[in-house]
Amino acid sequence: MTRFSRLVALLLCALFLAACSTPAQRPDPRPGDRWRPAQGTTWQWQLDGRIDFGVDVPVYDIDGFENDRATVERLHRAGRKVICYINAGAWESFRPDHRDFPAAVRGRANGWPGERWLDIRRLDILRPLMAARFDLCHARGYDAVEPDLMDGYLNDTGFPLTARHQLTYNRMLAGLAHERGMSVGLKNDLPQIPQLVDEFDFAVNEECVQYDECAALKPFVDAGKAVLHVEYALPPADFCPRTRPLRFSSMAKRLDLGAWRRPC
């Protein structure tokens, strides 16, 4: 073998080893490196309209597509942490990536204009699409992610979804967030809290007082994790006495999730 051919062989070997040693996914940062909302913290949840920057709370939960990095940075400069809302369980016709979702994964309408349930069994299709959405949240500087509609198996989606499918999908979402150094909230999906509480950093719940379901969130409370909670139909006088002892972060909101809020 000539000196030149030996050099080529060595270079090819080095390139091969480097390629093989490169991880396919980002390493999950240590849990202590991720921000988590404190139990009992006050928060604002605004998914509609121009962001009201004047709400005196330490945590904002806002739409990840509609709010750019400058918005997140403005909230950070004011000392606030920011949660990135994305829809993980339904296709949305009004999102910039809507054409990336093939018709095969779009199910029945879920009752919201322009939305259809997703076939969460198709991880081969949905994982890269959700990874791209989580990348968007990360690139814009968000501290955490709130994936919505994480309980499709409890609904008439048009697909034969099971509890096992949902557990697999929800764990995938938690992994995507953690790989990017962001915390992640479990949205509703009360029946699976015992299996998922260790893998999620906080919970987001709608109307557990209205439907007498707050006891299901006790595993998050016992783990010292925040429960970010809203009621739509009840006034604070009706639900705050029940959720305050649990250290829930409770407030009344309107269904449009604009700037209006009435906290405990």
mmCIF file of C-alpha atoms in Angstrom:
data_model
loop_
_atom_site.group_PDB
_atom_site.id
_atom_site.type_symbol
_atom_site.label_atom_id
_atom_site.label_comp_id
_atom_site.label_asym_id
_atom_site.label_seq_id
_atom_site.Cartn_x
_atom_site.Cartn_y
_atom_site.Cartn_z
ATOM 1 C CA MET A 1 0.000 0.000 0.000
ATOM 2 C CA THR A 2 1.399 3.376 -0.938
ATOM 3 C CA ARG A 3 1.741 6.231 1.516
ATOM 4 C CA PHE A 4 -1.129 8.033 -0.275
ATOM 5 C CA SER A 5 -3.468 5.033 -0.106
ATOM 6 C CA ARG A 6 -2.669 4.536 3.594
ATOM 7 C CA LEU A 7 -3.527 8.203 4.216
ATOM 8 C CA VAL A 8 -6.827 7.833 2.362
ATOM 9 C CA ALA A 9 -7.666 4.722 4.369
ATOM 10 C CA LEU A 10 -6.939 6.488 7.636
ATOM 11 C CA LEU A 11 -9.116 9.440 6.673
ATOM 12 C CA LEU A 12 -12.001 7.170 5.663
ATOM 13 C CA CYS A 13 -11.716 5.284 8.936
ATOM 14 C CA ALA A 14 -11.773 8.514 10.948
ATOM 15 C CA LEU A 15 -14.809 9.758 9.074
ATOM 16 C CA PHE A 16 -16.600 6.446 9.596
ATOM 17 C CA LEU A 17 -15.929 6.421 13.322
ATOM 18 C CA ALA A 18 -17.074 10.026 13.700
ATOM 19 C CA ALA A 19 -20.304 9.317 11.857
ATOM 20 C CA CYS A 20 -20.995 6.212 13.908
ATOM 21 C CA SER A 21 -20.247 7.908 17.194
ATOM 22 C CA THR A 22 -22.552 10.883 16.537
ATOM 23 C CA PRO A 23 -25.785 10.411 18.568
ATOM 24 C CA ALA A 24 -29.016 10.293 16.594
ATOM 25 C CA GLN A 25 -30.735 12.450 19.196
ATOM 26 C CA ARG A 26 -29.606 15.249 21.435
ATOM 27 C CA PRO A 27 -28.612 14.131 24.920
ATOM 28 C CA ASP A 28 -31.253 14.766 27.551
ATOM 29 C CA PRO A 29 -29.903 17.471 29.889
ATOM 30 C CA ARG A 30 -29.900 16.605 33.558
ATOM 31 C CA PRO A 31 -33.345 17.237 35.070
ATOM 32 C CA GLY A 32 -31.860 19.901 37.320
ATOM 33 C CA ASP A 33 -30.863 21.905 34.250
ATOM 34 C CA ARG A 34 -34.452 22.378 33.120
ATOM 35 C CA TRP A 35 -36.661 25.165 34.423
ATOM 36 C CA ARG A 36 -39.871 23.966 36.054
ATOM 37 C CA PRO A 37 -42.803 26.088 37.227
ATOM 38 C CA ALA A 38 -42.979 26.182 40.995
ATOM 39 C CA GLN A 39 -45.943 24.626 42.704
ATOM 40 C CA GLY A 40 -48.515 27.315 43.424
ATOM 41 C CA THR A 41 -46.997 29.845 40.997
ATOM 42 C CA THR A 42 -49.305 32.354 39.328
ATOM 43 C CA TRP A 43 -49.522 32.340 35.546
ATOM 44 C CA GLN A 44 -51.112 33.789 32.448
ATOM 45 C CA TRP A 45 -52.501 31.639 29.648
ATOM 46 C CA GLN A 46 -53.158 33.650 26.502
ATOM 47 C CA LEU A 47 -53.615 31.975 23.125
ATOM 48 C CA ASP A 48 -55.694 34.623 21.383
ATOM 49 C CA GLY A 49 -55.117 38.299 20.589
ATOM 50 C CA ARG A 50 -52.120 40.560 21.107
ATOM 51 C CA ILE A 51 -50.139 39.557 24.161
ATOM 52 C CA ASP A 52 -50.873 41.625 27.237
ATOM 53 C CA PHE A 53 -47.388 42.127 28.684
ATOM 54 C CA GLY A 54 -48.743 43.875 31.763
ATOM 55 C CA VAL A 55 -49.967 40.840 33.697
ATOM 56 C CA ASP A 56 -47.871 40.656 36.867
ATOM 57 C CA VAL A 57 -47.128 36.922 36.955
ATOM 58 C CA PRO A 58 -43.880 34.934 36.670
ATOM 59 C CA VAL A 59 -45.107 32.509 33.983
ATOM 60 C CA TYR A 60 -46.760 33.074 30.596
ATOM 61 C CA ASP A 61 -48.186 30.272 28.429
ATOM 62 C CA ILE A 62 -48.594 31.531 24.835
ATOM 63 C CA ASP A 63 -48.986 30.201 21.293
ATOM 64 C CA GLY A 64 -45.671 28.989 19.899
ATOM 65 C CA PHE A 65 -46.475 29.737 16.269
ATOM 66 C CA GLU A 66 -48.047 33.134 16.815
ATOM 67 C CA ASN A 67 -45.335 34.585 19.051
ATOM 68 C CA ASP A 68 -41.791 35.066 17.810
ATOM 69 C CA ARG A 69 -38.449 35.157 19.570
ATOM 70 C CA ALA A 70 -38.722 38.900 20.177
ATOM 71 C CA THR A 71 -41.919 38.342 22.185
ATOM 72 C CA VAL A 72 -40.284 35.632 24.267
ATOM 73 C CA GLU A 73 -37.218 37.802 24.846
ATOM 74 C CA ARG A 74 -39.396 40.710 25.961
ATOM 75 C CA LEU A 75 -41.066 38.473 28.533
ATOM 76 C CA HIS A 76 -37.675 37.153 29.641
ATOM 77 C CA ARG A 77 -36.373 40.694 30.133
ATOM 78 C CA ALA A 78 -39.341 41.283 32.426
ATOM 79 C CA GLY A 79 -38.251 38.292 34.501
ATOM 80 C CA ARG A 80 -40.861 35.876 33.204
ATOM 81 C CA LYS A 81 -40.613 32.277 32.041
ATOM 82 C CA VAL A 82 -42.502 31.337 28.891
ATOM 83 C CA ILE A 83 -44.331 28.136 27.941
ATOM 84 C CA CYS A 84 -44.815 27.270 24.268
ATOM 85 C CA TYR A 85 -48.309 26.074 23.381
ATOM 86 C CA ILE A 86 -48.507 23.713 20.419
ATOM 87 C CA ASN A 87 -51.201 21.321 19.277
ATOM 88 C CA ALA A 88 -49.819 17.789 19.402
ATOM 89 C CA GLY A 89 -53.038 15.837 18.986
ATOM 90 C CA ALA A 90 -54.794 17.496 16.064
ATOM 91 C CA TRP A 91 -54.002 18.727 12.575
ATOM 92 C CA GLU A 92 -54.674 22.439 12.152
ATOM 93 C CA SER A 93 -55.434 23.808 8.701
ATOM 94 C CA PHE A 94 -54.276 27.291 9.679
ATOM 95 C CA ARG A 95 -50.711 26.441 10.735
ATOM 96 C CA PRO A 96 -47.762 27.080 8.400
ATOM 97 C CA ASP A 97 -46.810 23.383 8.464
ATOM 98 C CA HIS A 98 -50.296 22.043 7.687
ATOM 99 C CA ARG A 99 -49.273 20.661 4.295
ATOM 100 C CA ASP A 100 -46.624 18.476 5.941
ATOM 101 C CA PHE A 101 -49.309 16.263 7.515
ATOM 102 C CA PRO A 102 -50.482 13.609 5.014
ATOM 103 C CA ALA A 103 -54.198 12.945 4.706
ATOM 104 C CA ALA A 104 -53.698 9.446 6.115
ATOM 105 C CA VAL A 105 -53.035 10.822 9.623
ATOM 106 C CA ARG A 106 -55.958 13.264 9.647
ATOM 107 C CA GLY A 107 -59.036 11.898 11.347
ATOM 108 C CA ARG A 108 -62.418 13.250 12.331
ATOM 109 C CA ALA A 109 -63.054 16.896 13.177
ATOM 110 C CA ASN A 110 -62.588 17.615 16.874
ATOM 111 C CA GLY A 111 -65.106 20.445 17.194
ATOM 112 C CA TRP A 112 -62.682 23.333 16.686
ATOM 113 C CA PRO A 113 -62.669 25.093 13.295
ATOM 114 C CA GLY A 114 -60.018 23.745 10.939
ATOM 115 C CA GLU A 115 -58.877 20.933 13.248
ATOM 116 C CA ARG A 116 -58.858 17.146 12.873
ATOM 117 C CA TRP A 117 -57.620 14.464 15.231
ATOM 118 C CA LEU A 118 -54.262 12.885 14.422
ATOM 119 C CA ASP A 119 -53.513 9.189 14.151
ATOM 120 C CA ILE A 120 -51.004 9.065 16.988
ATOM 121 C CA ARG A 121 -50.127 5.465 16.129
ATOM 122 C CA ARG A 122 -48.104 6.783 13.173
ATOM 123 C CA LEU A 123 -44.965 7.767 15.042
ATOM 124 C CA ASP A 124 -42.973 7.360 11.837
ATOM 125 C CA ILE A 125 -44.849 10.355 10.429
ATOM 126 C CA LEU A 126 -45.687 12.388 13.514
ATOM 127 C CA ARG A 127 -42.415 12.208 15.426
ATOM 128 C CA PRO A 128 -40.420 14.283 12.907
ATOM 129 C CA LEU A 129 -43.320 16.711 12.509
ATOM 130 C CA MET A 130 -43.609 17.220 16.268
ATOM 131 C CA ALA A 131 -39.823 17.422 16.569
ATOM 132 C CA ALA A 132 -39.904 20.315 14.093
ATOM 133 C CA ARG A 133 -42.525 22.080 16.227
ATOM 134 C CA PHE A 134 -40.461 21.551 19.370
ATOM 135 C CA ASP A 135 -37.427 22.867 17.485
ATOM 136 C CA LEU A 136 -39.455 26.001 16.740
ATOM 137 C CA CYS A 137 -40.205 26.451 20.436
ATOM 138 C CA HIS A 138 -36.558 25.940 21.319
ATOM 139 C CA ALA A 139 -35.283 28.294 18.622
ATOM 140 C CA ARG A 140 -37.590 31.043 19.859
ATOM 141 C CA GLY A 141 -36.261 30.708 23.391
ATOM 142 C CA TYR A 142 -39.215 29.125 25.170
ATOM 143 C CA ASP A 143 -38.545 27.520 28.546
ATOM 144 C CA ALA A 144 -41.194 24.797 28.368
ATOM 145 C CA VAL A 145 -43.794 23.229 26.106
ATOM 146 C CA GLU A 146 -47.521 22.665 26.557
ATOM 147 C CA PRO A 147 -48.581 20.038 23.993
ATOM 148 C CA ASP A 148 -52.353 20.110 23.619
ATOM 149 C CA LEU A 149 -54.881 17.316 22.993
ATOM 150 C CA MET A 150 -52.920 14.515 24.625
ATOM 151 C CA ASP A 151 -55.988 12.342 25.219
ATOM 152 C CA GLY A 152 -57.187 11.444 21.733
ATOM 153 C CA TYR A 153 -57.786 7.837 22.809
ATOM 154 C CA LEU A 154 -60.705 9.087 24.931
ATOM 155 C CA ASN A 155 -62.368 10.723 21.916
ATOM 156 C CA ASP A 156 -64.026 9.740 18.639
ATOM 157 C CA THR A 157 -60.996 10.363 16.442
ATOM 158 C CA GLY A 158 -61.785 8.076 13.523
ATOM 159 C CA PHE A 159 -58.869 5.824 14.515
ATOM 160 C CA PRO A 160 -58.830 2.779 16.842
ATOM 161 C CA LEU A 161 -56.613 4.462 19.410
ATOM 162 C CA THR A 162 -55.896 2.714 22.698
ATOM 163 C CA ALA A 163 -54.501 3.804 26.047
ATOM 164 C CA ARG A 164 -51.219 2.135 25.111
ATOM 165 C CA HIS A 165 -50.969 4.198 21.912
ATOM 166 C CA GLN A 166 -51.505 7.355 23.956
ATOM 167 C CA LEU A 167 -48.895 6.444 26.559
ATOM 168 C CA THR A 168 -46.337 5.810 23.826
ATOM 169 C CA TYR A 169 -47.155 9.065 22.073
ATOM 170 C CA ASN A 170 -47.155 11.182 25.227
ATOM 171 C CA ARG A 171 -43.834 9.735 26.343
ATOM 172 C CA MET A 172 -42.419 10.542 22.924
ATOM 173 C CA LEU A 173 -43.527 14.166 23.358
ATOM 174 C CA ALA A 174 -41.909 14.370 26.792
ATOM 175 C CA GLY A 175 -38.687 13.032 25.324
ATOM 176 C CA LEU A 176 -38.702 15.580 22.515
ATOM 177 C CA ALA A 177 -38.985 18.419 25.027
ATOM 178 C CA HIS A 178 -36.313 17.074 27.347
ATOM 179 C CA GLU A 179 -33.869 16.434 24.493
ATOM 180 C CA ARG A 180 -34.080 20.168 23.797
ATOM 181 C CA GLY A 181 -33.626 21.200 27.435
ATOM 182 C CA MET A 182 -37.239 22.298 27.883
ATOM 183 C CA SER A 183 -39.706 21.128 30.496
ATOM 184 C CA VAL A 184 -43.069 19.763 29.389
ATOM 185 C CA GLY A 185 -46.582 19.746 30.798
ATOM 186 C CA LEU A 186 -49.126 16.945 30.712
ATOM 187 C CA LYS A 187 -52.362 18.434 29.388
ATOM 188 C CA ASN A 188 -55.432 16.780 30.922
ATOM 189 C CA ASP A 189 -55.272 12.965 30.214
ATOM 190 C CA LEU A 190 -56.224 12.337 33.826
ATOM 191 C CA PRO A 191 -56.510 8.518 33.638
ATOM 192 C CA GLN A 192 -52.835 8.150 32.697
ATOM 193 C CA ILE A 193 -51.346 10.493 35.290
ATOM 194 C CA PRO A 194 -50.025 7.624 37.473
ATOM 195 C CA GLN A 195 -48.041 6.262 34.520
ATOM 196 C CA LEU A 196 -46.835 9.643 33.260
ATOM 197 C CA VAL A 197 -46.233 11.840 36.307
ATOM 198 C CA ASP A 198 -42.550 10.911 36.516
ATOM 199 C CA GLU A 199 -41.942 11.862 32.889
ATOM 200 C CA PHE A 200 -43.683 15.242 32.899
ATOM 201 C CA ASP A 201 -42.545 18.352 34.740
ATOM 202 C CA PHE A 202 -45.958 19.896 35.452
ATOM 203 C CA ALA A 203 -49.634 19.464 34.591
ATOM 204 C CA VAL A 204 -52.068 21.710 32.757
ATOM 205 C CA ASN A 205 -55.705 21.071 33.571
ATOM 206 C CA GLU A 206 -59.045 22.420 32.442
ATOM 207 C CA GLU A 207 -62.134 22.309 34.663
ATOM 208 C CA CYS A 208 -61.230 19.618 37.171
ATOM 209 C CA VAL A 209 -63.482 21.332 39.731
ATOM 210 C CA GLN A 210 -66.391 21.591 37.294
ATOM 211 C CA TYR A 211 -66.210 17.840 36.656
ATOM 212 C CA ASP A 212 -65.059 16.774 40.148
ATOM 213 C CA GLU A 213 -61.775 15.372 38.846
ATOM 214 C CA CYS A 214 -59.126 17.238 40.837
ATOM 215 C CA ALA A 215 -58.248 14.203 42.953
ATOM 216 C CA ALA A 216 -56.777 12.610 39.840
ATOM 217 C CA LEU A 217 -54.047 15.292 39.864
ATOM 218 C CA LYS A 218 -52.828 14.331 43.337
ATOM 219 C CA PRO A 219 -49.748 12.471 41.983
ATOM 220 C CA PHE A 220 -48.423 15.786 40.626
ATOM 221 C CA VAL A 221 -49.135 17.490 43.942
ATOM 222 C CA ASP A 222 -47.415 14.692 45.868
ATOM 223 C CA ALA A 223 -44.387 14.942 43.567
ATOM 224 C CA GLY A 224 -44.092 18.666 44.296
ATOM 225 C CA LYS A 225 -44.935 19.558 40.700
ATOM 226 C CA ALA A 226 -47.091 22.459 39.576
ATOM 227 C CA VAL A 227 -50.661 22.043 38.412
ATOM 228 C CA LEU A 228 -51.604 24.953 36.137
ATOM 229 C CA HIS A 229 -55.386 24.956 36.321
ATOM 230 C CA VAL A 230 -58.276 26.907 34.786
ATOM 231 C CA GLU A 231 -62.040 26.899 35.112
ATOM 232 C CA TYR A 232 -64.326 28.370 32.476
ATOM 233 C CA ALA A 233 -67.850 28.138 33.876
ATOM 234 C CA LEU A 234 -67.220 28.616 37.602
ATOM 235 C CA PRO A 235 -66.259 31.858 39.373
ATOM 236 C CA PRO A 236 -63.132 31.882 41.552
ATOM 237 C CA ALA A 237 -65.256 31.964 44.717
ATOM 238 C CA ASP A 238 -66.505 28.494 43.812
ATOM 239 C CA PHE A 239 -63.223 26.789 42.955
ATOM 240 C CA CYS A 240 -60.435 28.614 44.774
ATOM 241 C CA PRO A 241 -61.351 27.232 48.235
ATOM 242 C CA ARG A 242 -60.982 23.741 46.775
ATOM 243 C CA THR A 243 -57.777 24.193 44.787
ATOM 244 C CA ARG A 244 -55.851 26.570 47.050
ATOM 245 C CA PRO A 245 -55.134 23.861 49.680
ATOM 246 C CA LEU A 246 -53.785 21.678 46.862
ATOM 247 C CA ARG A 247 -51.392 24.448 45.802
ATOM 248 C CA PHE A 248 -52.881 24.487 42.305
ATOM 249 C CA SER A 249 -52.151 27.535 40.153
ATOM 250 C CA SER A 250 -55.819 28.289 39.531
ATOM 251 C CA MET A 251 -57.646 31.014 37.645
ATOM 252 C CA ALA A 252 -60.844 31.629 35.736
ATOM 253 C CA LYS A 253 -60.537 32.108 31.977
ATOM 254 C CA ARG A 254 -62.890 32.505 29.050
ATOM 255 C CA LEU A 255 -62.935 29.806 26.388
ATOM 256 C CA ASP A 256 -61.277 32.044 23.807
ATOM 257 C CA LEU A 257 -58.208 32.232 26.077
ATOM 258 C CA GLY A 258 -57.654 35.903 25.474
ATOM 259 C CA ALA A 259 -55.942 38.185 27.971
ATOM 260 C CA TRP A 260 -58.815 38.216 30.499
ATOM 261 C CA ARG A 261 -58.192 36.258 33.696
ATOM 262 C CA ARG A 262 -59.446 36.076 37.277
ATOM 263 C CA PRO A 263 -56.905 34.321 39.515
ATOM 264 C CA CYS A 264 -57.442 32.930 42.972
#
